[in-house]
Coordinates of C-alpha atoms in Angstrom, one line a residue:
X1 CA 21.4 43.1 51.1
X2 CA 20.8 40.1 50.8
X3 CA 24.1 38.8 50.0
X4 CA 25.0 35.5 51.5
X5 CA 21.3 35.2 52.7
X6 CA 22.4 38.3 54.6
X7 CA 20.7 41.7 55.0
X8 CA 22.5 44.5 56.1
X9 CA 20.8 48.3 56.5
X10 CA 22.7 50.7 56.8
X11 CA 21.4 53.2 60.1
X12 CA 21.3 56.1 57.8
X13 CA 22.0 60.4 58.9
X14 CA 20.2 62.6 59.0
X15 CA 21.0 65.0 56.1
X16 CA 21.0 68.7 57.6
X17 CA 21.9 72.6 57.0
X18 CA 24.7 74.5 58.9
X19 CA 21.9 75.4 60.7
X20 CA 20.7 72.4 62.1
X21 CA 17.7 72.5 59.8
X22 CA 17.1 69.7 58.0
X23 CA 17.8 68.9 54.8
X24 CA 14.7 67.3 52.4
X25 CA 16.5 67.2 49.4
X26 CA 19.8 65.3 50.6
X27 CA 17.9 62.8 50.9
X28 CA 18.4 61.8 47.0
X29 CA 21.9 61.7 47.7
X30 CA 22.2 59.3 50.2
X31 CA 19.4 56.7 48.4
X32 CA 21.9 56.6 45.9
X33 CA 24.6 56.0 48.1
X34 CA 22.9 52.7 49.4
X35 CA 22.2 51.9 46.0
X36 CA 25.6 52.0 44.5
X37 CA 26.8 50.0 47.8
X38 CA 24.9 47.4 47.1
X39 CA 22.1 47.7 49.9
X40 CA 18.4 47.1 49.5
X41 CA 16.8 49.0 52.1
X42 CA 17.9 51.3 55.8
X43 CA 16.9 51.7 58.9
X44 CA 15.8 55.5 59.0
X45 CA 15.1 58.0 62.3
X46 CA 17.7 56.0 64.4
X47 CA 20.3 56.7 66.5
X48 CA 22.2 57.4 64.1
X49 CA 19.9 59.7 62.5
X50 CA 19.8 61.7 65.8
X51 CA 16.0 60.8 66.8
X52 CA 15.6 62.3 69.7
X53 CA 16.9 65.6 68.8
X54 CA 14.3 66.1 66.0
X55 CA 10.7 66.4 66.5
X56 CA 8.0 64.2 65.5
X57 CA 6.6 66.4 62.9
X58 CA 10.7 66.2 60.8
X59 CA 10.7 62.8 62.3
X60 CA 7.7 62.2 59.8
X61 CA 8.3 64.3 57.0
X62 CA 12.3 62.6 56.8
X63 CA 10.0 59.4 56.3
X64 CA 7.5 60.8 53.6
X65 CA 11.0 62.1 51.7
X66 CA 12.6 58.8 51.9
X67 CA 9.2 57.1 50.4
X68 CA 8.7 59.7 47.8
X69 CA 12.6 59.1 46.7
X70 CA 12.0 55.2 46.4
X71 CA 8.7 55.9 44.4
X72 CA 10.3 58.3 42.7
X73 CA 13.1 55.6 41.3
X74 CA 10.8 52.7 40.9
X75 CA 12.2 50.5 43.6
X76 CA 9.1 49.1 44.9
X77 CA 11.5 46.1 46.6
X78 CA 13.6 49.7 48.5
X79 CA 13.1 48.3 52.3
X80 CA 12.4 51.3 54.6
X81 CA 12.2 50.0 58.4
X82 CA 11.0 53.4 60.4
X83 CA 12.0 54.1 64.2
X84 CA 8.9 55.8 66.3
X85 CA 10.1 55.3 69.8
X86 CA 10.2 58.1 71.7
X87 CA 10.1 58.5 75.6
X88 CA 6.2 60.3 74.9
X89 CA 4.4 57.0 74.0
X90 CA 1.6 58.8 72.1
X91 CA 3.7 60.7 69.7
X92 CA 5.6 57.3 69.2
X93 CA 2.2 55.1 68.8
X94 CA 0.9 58.8 66.8
X95 CA 4.0 57.9 64.7
X96 CA 3.6 54.4 64.2
X97 CA 0.6 54.8 62.5
X98 CA 2.3 57.6 60.6
X99 CA 4.6 55.1 59.4
X100 CA 1.8 52.0 58.4
X101 CA 0.1 54.4 56.2
X102 CA 3.3 55.3 54.2
X103 CA 3.8 51.8 53.6
X104 CA 6.7 50.6 55.9
X105 CA 8.0 47.3 56.1
X106 CA 8.6 47.6 59.6
X107 CA 8.3 49.7 62.7
X108 CA 11.1 49.5 66.1
X109 CA 10.9 51.4 68.8
X110 CA 13.0 52.1 72.1
X111 CA 11.5 52.2 75.5
X112 CA 10.2 55.5 77.5
X113 CA 13.7 56.9 78.6
X114 CA 12.4 59.4 81.6
X115 CA 9.9 57.2 83.3
X116 CA 10.9 54.5 82.4
X117 CA 9.9 50.9 82.1
X118 CA 10.5 48.9 85.4
X119 CA 10.2 45.6 84.5
X120 CA 9.5 43.6 81.6
X121 CA 5.3 43.3 82.5
X122 CA 5.7 47.4 82.0
X123 CA 7.7 47.3 78.6
X124 CA 5.5 44.9 77.1
X125 CA 2.9 47.0 77.6
X126 CA 4.6 49.5 76.1
X127 CA 5.7 47.5 72.5
X128 CA 2.0 46.6 72.5
X129 CA 0.7 49.8 72.9
X130 CA 2.3 51.3 69.8
X131 CA 2.3 48.5 67.9
X132 CA -0.8 48.0 67.7
X133 CA -1.1 51.6 66.4
X134 CA 0.2 50.1 62.7
X135 CA -1.5 46.6 63.1
X136 CA -0.4 45.8 59.2
X137 CA 3.4 46.5 60.0
X138 CA 6.1 43.6 61.9
X139 CA 6.9 45.5 64.8
X140 CA 10.7 45.7 66.1
X141 CA 11.9 46.1 70.1
X142 CA 14.9 48.3 69.3
X143 CA 17.3 47.3 72.5
X144 CA 20.4 50.2 73.2
X145 CA 20.7 50.6 76.9
X146 CA 23.5 52.8 76.2
X147 CA 21.4 55.3 75.8
X148 CA 17.6 54.8 77.5
X149 CA 18.9 53.3 80.5
X150 CA 16.3 50.2 79.9
X151 CA 18.7 46.5 80.2
X152 CA 16.6 43.6 80.5
X153 CA 17.3 39.7 79.6
X154 CA 17.0 39.9 76.1
X155 CA 15.7 36.2 76.1
X156 CA 13.0 36.4 78.8
X157 CA 11.8 39.4 76.3
X158 CA 11.7 37.5 73.3
X159 CA 9.7 34.9 75.0
X160 CA 7.4 37.3 76.1
X161 CA 6.8 39.8 73.1
X162 CA 5.7 36.5 71.4
X163 CA 2.6 35.8 72.5
X164 CA 1.8 39.0 73.9
X165 CA 2.0 41.2 70.1
X166 CA 0.5 39.7 67.8
X167 CA 3.0 41.7 64.9
X168 CA 6.3 41.4 66.4
X169 CA 8.3 40.7 64.2
X170 CA 12.0 40.4 65.8
X171 CA 14.9 42.8 68.0
X172 CA 17.2 45.0 66.2
X173 CA 20.0 45.5 69.0
X174 CA 22.9 47.1 70.6
X175 CA 24.3 45.4 73.5
X176 CA 27.1 43.3 73.3
X177 CA 25.3 40.4 76.3
X178 CA 26.8 37.9 73.8
X179 CA 25.5 34.6 75.9
X180 CA 22.4 36.5 76.0
X181 CA 21.8 37.2 71.6
X182 CA 23.1 34.0 71.0
X183 CA 19.7 31.8 73.6
X184 CA 18.2 34.6 71.2
X185 CA 19.0 33.4 67.7
X186 CA 18.4 29.5 69.2
X187 CA 15.0 30.5 70.3
X188 CA 14.3 32.9 67.0
X189 CA 15.4 30.2 64.9
X190 CA 14.2 31.6 61.1
X191 CA 10.4 32.2 62.7
X192 CA 12.1 35.7 63.7
X193 CA 14.7 38.8 62.5
X194 CA 17.3 39.6 65.0
X195 CA 18.9 42.9 63.7
X196 CA 22.8 42.9 65.1
X197 CA 23.0 46.5 65.8
X198 CA 27.5 46.7 67.3
X199 CA 28.8 46.5 64.1
X200 CA 32.7 46.0 65.5
X201 CA 31.5 42.2 66.0
X202 CA 29.7 41.4 62.8
X203 CA 31.5 38.5 61.8
X204 CA 32.1 37.2 65.7
X205 CA 28.0 37.0 65.0
X206 CA 27.6 36.1 61.5
X207 CA 30.0 33.0 62.9
X208 CA 27.1 32.3 65.4
X209 CA 24.1 31.9 63.1
X210 CA 23.2 35.9 62.9
X211 CA 21.8 37.0 59.6
X212 CA 20.2 40.5 60.1
X213 CA 22.1 43.9 60.8
X214 CA 22.0 47.2 61.4
X215 CA 24.6 49.6 61.4
X216 CA 26.0 53.4 61.3
X217 CA 29.2 51.8 59.1
X218 CA 27.6 50.2 56.5
X219 CA 26.8 54.1 54.8
X220 CA 30.5 54.4 53.9
X221 CA 32.4 50.9 54.3
X222 CA 29.8 48.8 53.4
X223 CA 32.7 46.8 51.1
X224 CA 34.5 45.8 53.7
X225 CA 31.6 43.4 55.2
X226 CA 31.3 41.7 52.0
X227 CA 34.4 41.3 51.4
X228 CA 34.5 39.9 54.7
X229 CA 31.5 37.2 53.8
X230 CA 33.6 36.9 51.0
X231 CA 36.9 36.2 52.7
X232 CA 34.7 34.1 54.7
X233 CA 32.8 32.1 52.8
X234 CA 35.8 30.7 50.0
X235 CA 37.8 29.6 54.1
X236 CA 40.7 32.1 53.3
X237 CA 40.5 33.4 57.4
X238 CA 44.0 35.1 56.8
X239 CA 42.0 37.2 54.3
X240 CA 39.3 37.5 57.4
X241 CA 41.7 38.3 60.1
X242 CA 43.6 41.2 57.8
X243 CA 40.1 43.4 56.9
X244 CA 38.6 42.5 60.7
X245 CA 41.8 44.5 61.2
X246 CA 41.3 46.8 59.1
X247 CA 37.4 47.8 60.4
X248 CA 38.9 48.0 64.0
X249 CA 41.0 50.2 62.9
X250 CA 38.7 52.2 61.9
X251 CA 36.2 52.1 64.6
X252 CA 39.1 53.2 66.8
X253 CA 39.6 55.9 65.0
X254 CA 36.0 56.7 64.7
X255 CA 35.5 56.7 68.9
X256 CA 38.4 59.2 68.8
X257 CA 36.2 61.7 67.8
X258 CA 32.7 60.4 68.9
X259 CA 31.9 57.6 66.3
X260 CA 27.8 59.2 64.9
X261 CA 30.2 62.9 64.5
X262 CA 32.9 61.5 62.8
X263 CA 30.4 59.5 60.7
X264 CA 28.9 62.6 59.6
X265 CA 32.2 64.1 58.2
X266 CA 33.4 60.5 57.0
X267 CA 30.3 60.6 54.2
X268 CA 31.0 63.8 53.7
X269 CA 34.6 63.4 52.9
X270 CA 33.2 60.3 50.1
X271 CA 31.2 62.6 48.9
X272 CA 27.8 62.4 50.4
X273 CA 27.5 65.5 52.6
X274 CA 24.8 65.2 55.3
X275 CA 25.7 68.7 56.9
X276 CA 27.1 69.0 60.5
X277 CA 24.9 67.2 63.3
X278 CA 22.5 68.9 65.8
X279 CA 22.4 70.2 69.4
X280 CA 23.6 69.5 71.9
X281 CA 26.1 67.2 69.5
X282 CA 29.4 69.2 68.5
X283 CA 30.0 69.5 65.0
X284 CA 34.5 69.0 65.0
X285 CA 36.9 71.6 64.8
X286 CA 38.7 72.4 61.7
X287 CA 41.9 70.9 62.8
X288 CA 39.6 67.5 64.2
X289 CA 38.7 67.1 60.8
X290 CA 41.6 67.7 59.1
X291 CA 43.2 64.6 61.2
X292 CA 39.7 62.4 60.7
X293 CA 40.9 62.9 56.7
X294 CA 44.7 61.9 57.7
X295 CA 44.2 59.2 60.0

């Protein structure tokens, strides 16, 4: 959402049936939830969407379903950013090409995480290869070392990517090296978009100049973040501290159950049933769901 010149993109869940197959018809409910919450775009097929548990065919169809839903609602301004990363670079390239054909507003990719890049040159080569398959679409590097095991200086990456990748548009970062990231903000200025991916320090990086965000908790508690921004800009820092404490309490509860798995249950509790997670993740037991709801 663009409020206080901020763009916040919910990292949307992949709706599933109880047997783990994708429930494409539920995309409409997710779209409506985004609109009702005031968001003007999404980040699709990322970690929250269980991307690496999906086939390439499923990921393509999920994107197509979102694009069709956007068109059905005559909402040309709604932005769709598609994650196309994979440990198979040829598949990542094919998904990038497909994303361009669907008219997405940006593509992002994680590096390969089985045969990992050994240095920055390897990483840049991977990104150039995938980005070149969608030469008309802005390209973002998705940095999430906790999942990929790939961890290079983002400032060093940014400096090379700007020179080497013609469609390079910025980063989606889910790693809490705030010093490195702050340097990226200064380097990027207003020319490149840096999407922060760790919701827990939303206001900390906002105060440092960050204006782009992607995260899972925006799906069900976006109002808290908007209230934080309002409190910050009105100078009501006591209110801001209270809101941050409320958000932190929610993060702690979610993390006790695995935040992705718990997040799907929270969506169900607020009336947008995304179904269970897919194996190898395990859904919560009935007793855990009841405890989560109570807490």
